[in-house]
XYZ file of N, CA and C in Angstrom:
711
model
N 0.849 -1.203 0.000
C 0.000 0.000 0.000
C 0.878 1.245 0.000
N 0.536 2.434 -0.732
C 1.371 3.464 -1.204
C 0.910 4.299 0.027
N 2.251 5.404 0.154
C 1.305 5.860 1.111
C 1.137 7.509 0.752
N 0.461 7.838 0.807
C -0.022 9.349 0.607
C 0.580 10.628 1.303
N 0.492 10.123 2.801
C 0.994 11.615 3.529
C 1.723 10.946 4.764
N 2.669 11.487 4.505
C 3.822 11.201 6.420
C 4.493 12.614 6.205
N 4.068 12.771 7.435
C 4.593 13.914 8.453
C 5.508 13.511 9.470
N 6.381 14.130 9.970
C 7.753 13.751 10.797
C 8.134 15.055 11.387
N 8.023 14.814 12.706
C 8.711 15.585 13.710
C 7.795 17.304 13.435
N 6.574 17.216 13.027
C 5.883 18.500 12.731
C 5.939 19.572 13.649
N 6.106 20.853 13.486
C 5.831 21.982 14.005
C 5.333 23.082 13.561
N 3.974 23.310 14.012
C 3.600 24.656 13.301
C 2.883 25.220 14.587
N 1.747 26.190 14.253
C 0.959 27.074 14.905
C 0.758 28.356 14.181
N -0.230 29.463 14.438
C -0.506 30.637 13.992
C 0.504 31.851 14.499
N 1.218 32.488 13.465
C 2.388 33.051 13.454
C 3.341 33.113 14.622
N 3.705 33.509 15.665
C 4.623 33.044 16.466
C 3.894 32.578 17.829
N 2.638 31.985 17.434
C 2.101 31.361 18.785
C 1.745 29.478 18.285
N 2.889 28.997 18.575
C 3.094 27.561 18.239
C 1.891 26.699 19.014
N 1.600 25.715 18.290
C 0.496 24.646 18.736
C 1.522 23.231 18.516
N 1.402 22.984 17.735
C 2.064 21.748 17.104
C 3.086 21.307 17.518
N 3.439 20.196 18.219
C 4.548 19.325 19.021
C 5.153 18.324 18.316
N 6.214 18.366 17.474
C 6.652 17.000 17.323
C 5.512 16.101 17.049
N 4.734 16.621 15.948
C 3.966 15.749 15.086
C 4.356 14.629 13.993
N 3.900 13.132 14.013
C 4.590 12.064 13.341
C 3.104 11.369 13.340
N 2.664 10.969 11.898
C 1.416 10.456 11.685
C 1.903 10.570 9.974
N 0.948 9.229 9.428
C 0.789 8.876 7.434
C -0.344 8.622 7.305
N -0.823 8.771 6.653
C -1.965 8.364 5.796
C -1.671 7.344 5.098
N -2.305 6.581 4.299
C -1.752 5.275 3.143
C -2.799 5.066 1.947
N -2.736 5.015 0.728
C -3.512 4.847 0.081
C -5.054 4.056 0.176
N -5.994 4.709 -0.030
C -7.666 4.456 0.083
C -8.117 3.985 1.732
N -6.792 4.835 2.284
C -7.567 4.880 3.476
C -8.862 6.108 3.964
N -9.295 5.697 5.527
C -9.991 6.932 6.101
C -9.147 6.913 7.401
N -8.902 8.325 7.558
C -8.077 8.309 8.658
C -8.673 9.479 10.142
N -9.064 9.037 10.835
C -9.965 10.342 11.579
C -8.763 11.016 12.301
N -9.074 11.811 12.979
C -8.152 12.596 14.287
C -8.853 13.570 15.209
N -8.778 12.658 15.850
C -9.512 13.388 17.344
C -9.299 13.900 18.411
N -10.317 14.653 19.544
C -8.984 14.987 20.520
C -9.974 16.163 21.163
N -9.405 16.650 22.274
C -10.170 17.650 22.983
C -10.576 19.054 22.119
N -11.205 19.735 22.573
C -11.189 21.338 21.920
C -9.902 21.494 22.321
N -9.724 22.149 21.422
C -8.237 23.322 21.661
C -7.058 22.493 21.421
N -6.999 21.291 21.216
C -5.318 20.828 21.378
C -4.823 20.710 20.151
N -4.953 21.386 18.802
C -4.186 21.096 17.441
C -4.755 20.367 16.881
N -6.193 20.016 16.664
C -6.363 19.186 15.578
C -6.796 20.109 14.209
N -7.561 20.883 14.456
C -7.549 21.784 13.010
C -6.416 22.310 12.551
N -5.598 23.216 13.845
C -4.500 23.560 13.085
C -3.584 22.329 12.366
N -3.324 21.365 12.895
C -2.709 20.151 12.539
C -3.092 20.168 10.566
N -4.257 20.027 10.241
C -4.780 19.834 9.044
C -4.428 21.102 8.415
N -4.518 22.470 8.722
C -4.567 23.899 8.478
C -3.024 23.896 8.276
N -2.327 23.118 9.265
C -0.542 23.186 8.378
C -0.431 22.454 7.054
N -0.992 21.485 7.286
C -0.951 20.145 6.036
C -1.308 21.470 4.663
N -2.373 21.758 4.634
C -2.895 22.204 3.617
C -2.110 23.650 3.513
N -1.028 24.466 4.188
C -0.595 25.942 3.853
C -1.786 26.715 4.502
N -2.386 26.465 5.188
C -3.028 27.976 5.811
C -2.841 27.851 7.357
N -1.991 27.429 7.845
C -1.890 27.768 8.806
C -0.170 27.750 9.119
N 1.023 28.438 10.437
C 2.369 28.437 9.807
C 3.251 27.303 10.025
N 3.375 26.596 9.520
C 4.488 25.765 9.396
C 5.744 26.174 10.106
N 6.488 25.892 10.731
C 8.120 26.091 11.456
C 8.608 25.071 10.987
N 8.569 23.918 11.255
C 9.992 22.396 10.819
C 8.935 21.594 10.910
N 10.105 20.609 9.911
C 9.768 19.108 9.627
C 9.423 18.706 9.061
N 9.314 17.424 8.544
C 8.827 16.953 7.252
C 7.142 16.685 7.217
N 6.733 17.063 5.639
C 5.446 16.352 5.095
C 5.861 16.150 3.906
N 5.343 15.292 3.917
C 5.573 14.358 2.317
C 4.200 13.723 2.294
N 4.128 14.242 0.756
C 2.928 14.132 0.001
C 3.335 13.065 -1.447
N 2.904 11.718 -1.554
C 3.236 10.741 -2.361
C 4.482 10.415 -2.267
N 5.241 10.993 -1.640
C 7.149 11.033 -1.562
C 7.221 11.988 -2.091
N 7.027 13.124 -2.600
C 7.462 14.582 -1.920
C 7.216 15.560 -0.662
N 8.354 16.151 -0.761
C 8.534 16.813 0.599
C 7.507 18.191 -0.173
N 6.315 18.448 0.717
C 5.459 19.216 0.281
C 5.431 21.005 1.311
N 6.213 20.434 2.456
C 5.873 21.709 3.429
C 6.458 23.017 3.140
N 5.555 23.829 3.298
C 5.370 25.083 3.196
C 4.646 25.571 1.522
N 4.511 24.721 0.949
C 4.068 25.141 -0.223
C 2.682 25.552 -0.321
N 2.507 26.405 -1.291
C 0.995 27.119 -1.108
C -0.033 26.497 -1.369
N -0.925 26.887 -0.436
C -2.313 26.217 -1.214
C -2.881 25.442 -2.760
N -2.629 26.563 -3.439
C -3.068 26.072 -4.983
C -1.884 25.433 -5.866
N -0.912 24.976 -4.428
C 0.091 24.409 -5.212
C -0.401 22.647 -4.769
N -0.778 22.656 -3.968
C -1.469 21.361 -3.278
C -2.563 20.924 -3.986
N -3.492 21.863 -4.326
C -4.498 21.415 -4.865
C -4.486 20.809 -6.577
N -3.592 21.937 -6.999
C -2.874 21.212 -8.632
C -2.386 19.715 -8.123
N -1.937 19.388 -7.405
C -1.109 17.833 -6.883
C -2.323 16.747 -6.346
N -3.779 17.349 -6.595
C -5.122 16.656 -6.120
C -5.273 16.711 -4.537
N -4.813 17.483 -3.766
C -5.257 17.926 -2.796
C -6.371 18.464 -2.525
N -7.146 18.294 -1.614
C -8.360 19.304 -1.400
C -8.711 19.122 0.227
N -9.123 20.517 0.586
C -9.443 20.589 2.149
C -11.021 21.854 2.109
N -12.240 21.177 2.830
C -12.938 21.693 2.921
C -12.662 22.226 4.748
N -12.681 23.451 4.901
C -12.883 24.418 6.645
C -14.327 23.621 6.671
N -14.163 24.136 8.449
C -15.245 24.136 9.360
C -16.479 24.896 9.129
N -16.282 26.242 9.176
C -16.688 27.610 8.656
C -16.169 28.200 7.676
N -17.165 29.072 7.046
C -17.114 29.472 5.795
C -16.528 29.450 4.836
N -17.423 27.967 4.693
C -17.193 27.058 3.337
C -17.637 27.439 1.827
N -19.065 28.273 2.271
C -19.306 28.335 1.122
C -19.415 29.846 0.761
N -20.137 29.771 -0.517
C -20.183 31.685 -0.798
C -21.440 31.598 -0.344
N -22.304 32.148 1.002
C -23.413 32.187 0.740
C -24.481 33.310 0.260
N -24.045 34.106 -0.566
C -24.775 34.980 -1.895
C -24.312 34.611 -2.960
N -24.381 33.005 -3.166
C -24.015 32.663 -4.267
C -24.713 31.535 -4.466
N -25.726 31.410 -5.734
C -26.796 29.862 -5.956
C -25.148 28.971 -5.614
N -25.858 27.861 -5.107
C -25.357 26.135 -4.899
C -24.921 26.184 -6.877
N -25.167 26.561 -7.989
C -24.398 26.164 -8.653
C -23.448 26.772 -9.013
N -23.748 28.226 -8.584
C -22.387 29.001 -8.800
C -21.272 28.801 -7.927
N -21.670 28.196 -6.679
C -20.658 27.920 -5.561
C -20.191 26.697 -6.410
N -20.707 25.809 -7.148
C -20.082 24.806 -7.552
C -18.852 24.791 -8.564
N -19.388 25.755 -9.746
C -18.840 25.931 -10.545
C -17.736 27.230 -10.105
N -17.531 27.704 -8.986
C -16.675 28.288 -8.108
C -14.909 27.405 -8.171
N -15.766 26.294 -7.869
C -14.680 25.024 -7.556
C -14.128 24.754 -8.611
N -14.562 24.829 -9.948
C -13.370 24.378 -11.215
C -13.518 26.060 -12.217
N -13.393 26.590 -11.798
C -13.283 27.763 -12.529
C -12.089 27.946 -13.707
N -11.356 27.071 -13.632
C -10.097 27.078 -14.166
C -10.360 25.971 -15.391
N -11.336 25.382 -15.405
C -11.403 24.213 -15.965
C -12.505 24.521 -17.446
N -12.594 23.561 -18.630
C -13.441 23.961 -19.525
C -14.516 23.598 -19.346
N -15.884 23.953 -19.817
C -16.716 23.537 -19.459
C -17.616 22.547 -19.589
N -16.768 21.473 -20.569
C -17.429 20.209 -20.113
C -16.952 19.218 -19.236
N -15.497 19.441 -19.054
C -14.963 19.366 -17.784
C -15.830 19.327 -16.625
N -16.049 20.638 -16.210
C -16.422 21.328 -15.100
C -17.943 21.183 -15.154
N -18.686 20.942 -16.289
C -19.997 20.534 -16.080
C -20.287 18.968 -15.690
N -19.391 18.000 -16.393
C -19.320 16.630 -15.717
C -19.163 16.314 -14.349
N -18.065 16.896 -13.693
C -17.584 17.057 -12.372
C -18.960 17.690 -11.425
N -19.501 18.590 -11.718
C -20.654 19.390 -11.179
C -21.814 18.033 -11.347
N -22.158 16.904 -12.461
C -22.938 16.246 -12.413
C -22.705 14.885 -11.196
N -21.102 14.422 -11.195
C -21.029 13.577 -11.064
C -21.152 14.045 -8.947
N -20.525 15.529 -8.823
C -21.311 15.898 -7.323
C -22.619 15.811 -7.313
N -23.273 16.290 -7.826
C -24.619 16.691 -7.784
C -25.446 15.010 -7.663
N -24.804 14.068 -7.980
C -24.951 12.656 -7.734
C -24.578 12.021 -6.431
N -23.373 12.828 -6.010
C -23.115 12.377 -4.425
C -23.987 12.275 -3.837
N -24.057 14.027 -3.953
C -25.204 14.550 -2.440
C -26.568 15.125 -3.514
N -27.286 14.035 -4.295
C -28.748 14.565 -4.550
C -29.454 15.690 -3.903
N -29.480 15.135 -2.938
C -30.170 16.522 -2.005
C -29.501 17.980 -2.337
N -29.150 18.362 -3.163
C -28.931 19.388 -3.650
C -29.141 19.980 -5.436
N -29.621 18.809 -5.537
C -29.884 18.859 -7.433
C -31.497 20.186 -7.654
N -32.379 19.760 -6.367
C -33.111 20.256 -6.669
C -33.506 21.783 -6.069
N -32.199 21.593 -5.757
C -31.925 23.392 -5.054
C -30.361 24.205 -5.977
N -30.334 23.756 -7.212
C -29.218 24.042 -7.543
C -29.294 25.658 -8.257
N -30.072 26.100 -8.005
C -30.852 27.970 -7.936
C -31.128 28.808 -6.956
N -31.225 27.832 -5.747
C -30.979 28.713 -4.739
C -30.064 29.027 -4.209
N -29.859 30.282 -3.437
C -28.391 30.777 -2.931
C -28.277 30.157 -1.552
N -26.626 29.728 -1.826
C -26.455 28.900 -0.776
C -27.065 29.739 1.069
N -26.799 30.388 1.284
C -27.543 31.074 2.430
C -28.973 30.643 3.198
N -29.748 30.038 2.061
C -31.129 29.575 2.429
C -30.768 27.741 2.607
N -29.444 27.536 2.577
C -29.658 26.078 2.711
C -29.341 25.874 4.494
N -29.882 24.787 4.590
C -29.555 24.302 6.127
C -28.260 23.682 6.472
N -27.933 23.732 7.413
C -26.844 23.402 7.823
C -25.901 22.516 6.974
N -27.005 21.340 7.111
C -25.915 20.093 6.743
C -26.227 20.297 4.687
N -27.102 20.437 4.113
C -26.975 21.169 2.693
C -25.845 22.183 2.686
N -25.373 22.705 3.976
C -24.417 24.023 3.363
C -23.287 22.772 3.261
N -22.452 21.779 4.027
C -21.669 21.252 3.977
C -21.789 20.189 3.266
N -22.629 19.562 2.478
C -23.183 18.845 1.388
C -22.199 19.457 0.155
N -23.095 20.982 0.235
C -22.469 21.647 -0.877
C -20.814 22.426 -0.809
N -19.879 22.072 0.287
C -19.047 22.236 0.640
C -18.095 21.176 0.300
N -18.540 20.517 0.520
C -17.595 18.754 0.241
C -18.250 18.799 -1.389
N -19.120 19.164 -2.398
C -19.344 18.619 -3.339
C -18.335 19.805 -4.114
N -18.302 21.108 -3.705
C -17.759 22.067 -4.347
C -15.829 21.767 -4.242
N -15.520 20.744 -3.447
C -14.178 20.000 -3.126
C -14.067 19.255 -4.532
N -14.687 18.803 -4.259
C -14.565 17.531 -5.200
C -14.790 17.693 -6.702
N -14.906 18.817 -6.832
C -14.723 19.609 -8.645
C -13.388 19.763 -9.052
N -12.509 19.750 -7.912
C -11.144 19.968 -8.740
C -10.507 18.368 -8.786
N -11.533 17.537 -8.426
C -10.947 15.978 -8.696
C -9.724 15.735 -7.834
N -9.886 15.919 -6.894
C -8.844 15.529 -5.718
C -8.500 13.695 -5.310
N -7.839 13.676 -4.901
C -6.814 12.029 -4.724
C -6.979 11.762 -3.567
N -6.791 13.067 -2.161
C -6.549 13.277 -1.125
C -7.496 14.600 -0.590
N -8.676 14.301 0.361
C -9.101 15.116 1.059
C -9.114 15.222 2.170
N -8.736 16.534 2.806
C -8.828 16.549 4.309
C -10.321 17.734 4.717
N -10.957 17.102 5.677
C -12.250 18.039 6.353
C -11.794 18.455 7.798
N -12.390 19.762 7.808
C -12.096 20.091 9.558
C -13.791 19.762 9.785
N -14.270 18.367 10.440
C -14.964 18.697 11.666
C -16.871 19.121 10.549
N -16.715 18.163 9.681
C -17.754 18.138 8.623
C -18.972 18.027 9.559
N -19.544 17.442 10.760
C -20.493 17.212 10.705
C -20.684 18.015 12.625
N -19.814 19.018 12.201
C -19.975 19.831 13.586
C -21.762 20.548 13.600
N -22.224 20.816 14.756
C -23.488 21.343 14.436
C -24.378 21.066 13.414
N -24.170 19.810 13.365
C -25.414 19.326 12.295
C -26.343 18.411 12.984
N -27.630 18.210 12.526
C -28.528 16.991 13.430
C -28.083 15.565 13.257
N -28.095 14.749 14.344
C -28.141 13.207 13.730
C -27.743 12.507 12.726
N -29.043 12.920 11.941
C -29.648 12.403 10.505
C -28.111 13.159 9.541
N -28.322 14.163 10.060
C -27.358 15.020 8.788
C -26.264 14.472 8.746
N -25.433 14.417 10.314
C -24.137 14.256 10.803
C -24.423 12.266 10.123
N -24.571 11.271 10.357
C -24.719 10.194 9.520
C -24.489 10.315 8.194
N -25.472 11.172 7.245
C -25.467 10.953 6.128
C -24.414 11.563 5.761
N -23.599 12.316 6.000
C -22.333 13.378 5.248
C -21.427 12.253 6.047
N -21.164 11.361 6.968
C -19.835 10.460 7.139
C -19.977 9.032 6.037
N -21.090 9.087 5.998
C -21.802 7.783 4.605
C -21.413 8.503 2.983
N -20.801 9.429 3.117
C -20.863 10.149 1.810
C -19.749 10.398 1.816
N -18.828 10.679 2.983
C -17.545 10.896 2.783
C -16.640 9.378 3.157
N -17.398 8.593 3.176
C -16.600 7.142 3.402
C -16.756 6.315 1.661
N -18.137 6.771 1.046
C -18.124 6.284 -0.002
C -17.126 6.825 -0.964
N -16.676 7.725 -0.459
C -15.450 8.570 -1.735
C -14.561 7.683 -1.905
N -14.221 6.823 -1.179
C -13.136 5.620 -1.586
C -13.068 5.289 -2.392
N -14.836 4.263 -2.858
C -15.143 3.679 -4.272
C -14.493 5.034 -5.258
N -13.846 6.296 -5.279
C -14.014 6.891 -6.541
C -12.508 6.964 -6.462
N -11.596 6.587 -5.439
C -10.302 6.379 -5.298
C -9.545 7.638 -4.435
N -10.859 8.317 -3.429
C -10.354 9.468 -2.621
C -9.390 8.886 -1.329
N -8.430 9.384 -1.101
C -8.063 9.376 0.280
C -8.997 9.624 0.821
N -8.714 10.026 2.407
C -9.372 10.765 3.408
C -8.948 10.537 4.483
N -8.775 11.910 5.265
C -8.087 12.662 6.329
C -9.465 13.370 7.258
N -9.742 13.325 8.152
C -10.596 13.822 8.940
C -10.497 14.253 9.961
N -10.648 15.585 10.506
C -10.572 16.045 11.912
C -12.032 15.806 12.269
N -12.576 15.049 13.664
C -13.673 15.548 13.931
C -14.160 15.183 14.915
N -15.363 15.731 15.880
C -15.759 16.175 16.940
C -16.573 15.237 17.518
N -17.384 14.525 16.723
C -17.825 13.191 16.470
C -17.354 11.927 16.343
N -16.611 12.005 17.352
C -15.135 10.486 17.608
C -15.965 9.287 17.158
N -17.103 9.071 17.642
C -17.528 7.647 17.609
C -17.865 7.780 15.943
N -18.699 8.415 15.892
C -19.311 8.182 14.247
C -18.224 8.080 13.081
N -17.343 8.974 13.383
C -16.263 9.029 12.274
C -15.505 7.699 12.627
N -15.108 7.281 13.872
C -14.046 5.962 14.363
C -14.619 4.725 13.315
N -15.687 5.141 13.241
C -16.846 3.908 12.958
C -16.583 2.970 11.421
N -16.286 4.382 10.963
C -15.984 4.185 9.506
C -14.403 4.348 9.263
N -13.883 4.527 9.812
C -12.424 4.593 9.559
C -11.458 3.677 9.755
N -10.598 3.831 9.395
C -9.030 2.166 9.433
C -8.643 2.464 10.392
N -8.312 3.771 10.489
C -7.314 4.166 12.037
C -7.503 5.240 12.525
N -6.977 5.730 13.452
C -7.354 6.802 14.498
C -5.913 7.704 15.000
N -6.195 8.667 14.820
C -4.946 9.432 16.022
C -5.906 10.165 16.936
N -5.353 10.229 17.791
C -5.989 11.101 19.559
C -4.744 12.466 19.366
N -4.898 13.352 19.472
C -3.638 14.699 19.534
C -4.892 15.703 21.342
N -3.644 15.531 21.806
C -3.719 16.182 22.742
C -2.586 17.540 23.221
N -2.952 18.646 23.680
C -1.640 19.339 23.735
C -0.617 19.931 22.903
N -0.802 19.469 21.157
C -0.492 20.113 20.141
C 0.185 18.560 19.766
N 0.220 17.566 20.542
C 0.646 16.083 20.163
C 0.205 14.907 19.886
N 0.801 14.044 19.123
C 0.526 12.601 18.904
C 0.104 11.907 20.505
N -1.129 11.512 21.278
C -0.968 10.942 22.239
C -1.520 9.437 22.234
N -2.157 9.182 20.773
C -2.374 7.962 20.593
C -2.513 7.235 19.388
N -2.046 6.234 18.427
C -2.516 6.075 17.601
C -3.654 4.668 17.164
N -3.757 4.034 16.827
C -3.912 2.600 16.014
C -5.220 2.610 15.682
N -5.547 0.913 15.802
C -6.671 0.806 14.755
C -7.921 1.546 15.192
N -8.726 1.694 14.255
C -10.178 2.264 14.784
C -11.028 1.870 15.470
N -10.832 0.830 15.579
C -12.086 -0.175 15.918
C -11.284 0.178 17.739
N -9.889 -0.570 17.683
C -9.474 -0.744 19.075
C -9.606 0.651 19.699
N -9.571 1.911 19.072
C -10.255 2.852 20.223
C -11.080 3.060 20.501
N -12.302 2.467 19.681
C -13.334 2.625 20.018
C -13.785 1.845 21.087
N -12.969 0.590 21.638
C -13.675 -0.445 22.184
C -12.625 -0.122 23.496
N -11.692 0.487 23.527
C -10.507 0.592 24.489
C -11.229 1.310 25.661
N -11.764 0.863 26.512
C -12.372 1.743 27.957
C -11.406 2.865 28.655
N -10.375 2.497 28.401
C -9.316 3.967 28.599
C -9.406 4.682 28.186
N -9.199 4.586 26.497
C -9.704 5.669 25.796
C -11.048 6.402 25.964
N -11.752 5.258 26.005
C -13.394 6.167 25.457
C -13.195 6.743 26.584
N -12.599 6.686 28.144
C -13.530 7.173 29.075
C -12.765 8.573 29.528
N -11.575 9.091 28.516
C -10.754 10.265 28.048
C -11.399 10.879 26.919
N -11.713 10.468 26.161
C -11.567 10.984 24.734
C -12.897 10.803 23.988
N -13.291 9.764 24.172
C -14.667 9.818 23.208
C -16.267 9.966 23.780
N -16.201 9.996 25.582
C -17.232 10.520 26.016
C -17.714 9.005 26.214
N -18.407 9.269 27.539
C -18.910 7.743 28.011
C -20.870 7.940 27.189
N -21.451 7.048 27.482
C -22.628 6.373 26.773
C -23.339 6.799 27.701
C-alpha cells in the first residue's frame, strides 16, 4: 500500500504562537483516517498546516514522496489535494451552482460541467436546489455543498475540519456515509472531527492529539472499544 501523507517531527501554529509538538502520523492509500482529541489541542490547526493555511516552522510532510511543506495552497491542490474548513465554506450569496462551478473555474466547461454532475450525484439533495443561494440552505446542505464544491477539482486526497460539527443526527450520519463512499471513486481521506464515535466507525485508524501532540494512535475499531480511551476521549454512553 502506497502511502499518501507522512509527516515527521511536525511543528507549526498561527504566526509566532506555536500549537504543534513534534507531530509524526501517514496516511496510506484508500484509506480513512480520523483525528480526534479535545477542543483546543491542534487538531484543526494540525490539518490547516498540512494544507498551507496555517504556519508551518519544521519538519517533514511528504505528500506521495514529496517533501510538500510550506508550499501554497493552490500548489497542493494542482497535486489533487483538497481541504474543505469548518466555517465558511461556502459563498453564501451565491446559488449552490455558482458555488459549484466556483470550484473548477479554471477548468473547460465540459470538464467542469461533468464534475458538477457527477457531485450533484453524491449529495442529490442538492440537485433540486441548484438555484438557490447557498444562504437559504440548512446546515448540513451548506456542507453537502461544501464537500461537493471540493470535489470539482478531482482531488486524490481530502482533508475536512470537523464536517459534521453542528449538524442533526440524521445530517451528521449521512455526510460520514458520503464521505466514506469517496473511496469507491479512489479518494483518500483525512478527517478532523468532533464526532469520535461516528467518524471511528468508519475509519481504518485513528490518532488522539492532545496538547499540540501525537498521544495515541492505532486501529479504529481498538479505540473505540478501548475503555481507557473512550472514558478520556470519546465521552462515556
Amino acid at each position: 500500500m502506497s502511502r499518501v501523507l507522512e509527516i515527521n517531527n511536525l511543528e507549526g501554529g498561527y504566526g509566532s504562537v506555536q500549537i504543534l509538538h513534534g507531530i509524526d502520523m501517514h496516511v496510506d492509500e484508500g484509506e480513512f483516517v480520523t483525528i480526534i482529541g479535545p477542543n483546543g489541542c491542534g487538531k484543526s490547526t494540525l490539518i490547516k498546516v498540512i494544507f498551507g493555511i496555517a504556519t508551518y516552522y519544521s519538519g517533514g510532510v511528504k505528500y506521495r514522496g514529496t517533501e510538500v511543506s510550506g508550499w501554497r495552497t493552490d500548489q497542493l491542490v494542482n497535486h489533487g489535494i483538497a481541504y474543505v474548513p469548518q466555517v465558511d465554506n461556502v459563498f453564501p450569496s451565491l446559488s449552490v451552482m455558482e458555488n459549484l462551478q466556483m470550484g473548477g473555474n479554471s477548468l473547460d466547461t465540459a470538464t467542469l460541467n461533468e464534475r458538477i454532475e457527477r457531485s450533484l450525484e453524491m449529495f442529490p439533495d442538492l440537485r433540486d436546489r441548484v438555484h438557490y443561494v447557498a444562504a437559504s440552505l440548512s446546515g448540513g446542505e451548506r456542507q453537502m455543498l461544501a464537500i461537493s464544491r471540493a470535489l470539482i477539482s478531482a482531488p486524490t486526497f481530502l482533508l475536512l475540519d470537523e464536517p459534521t460539527a453542528a449538524l442533526s443526527p440524521l445530517y451528521q450520519q449521512q455526510i460520514i456515509d458520503r464521505i466514506d463512499s469517496l473511496r469507491e471513486q479512489g479518494i483518500t481521506v483525512l478527517i478532523v472531527e468532533q464526532n469520535a464515535r461516528l467518524s471511528l466507525s468508519r475509519s481504518d485508524r485513528g490518532y488522539i492529539v492532545a496538547n499540540g501532540k501525537i498521544v495515541h494512535t492505532g486501529d479504529a475499531q481498538h479505540i473505540l472499544t478501548d475503555p481507557e480511551i473512550g472514558e478520556y476521549f470519546l465521552g462515556s454512553h
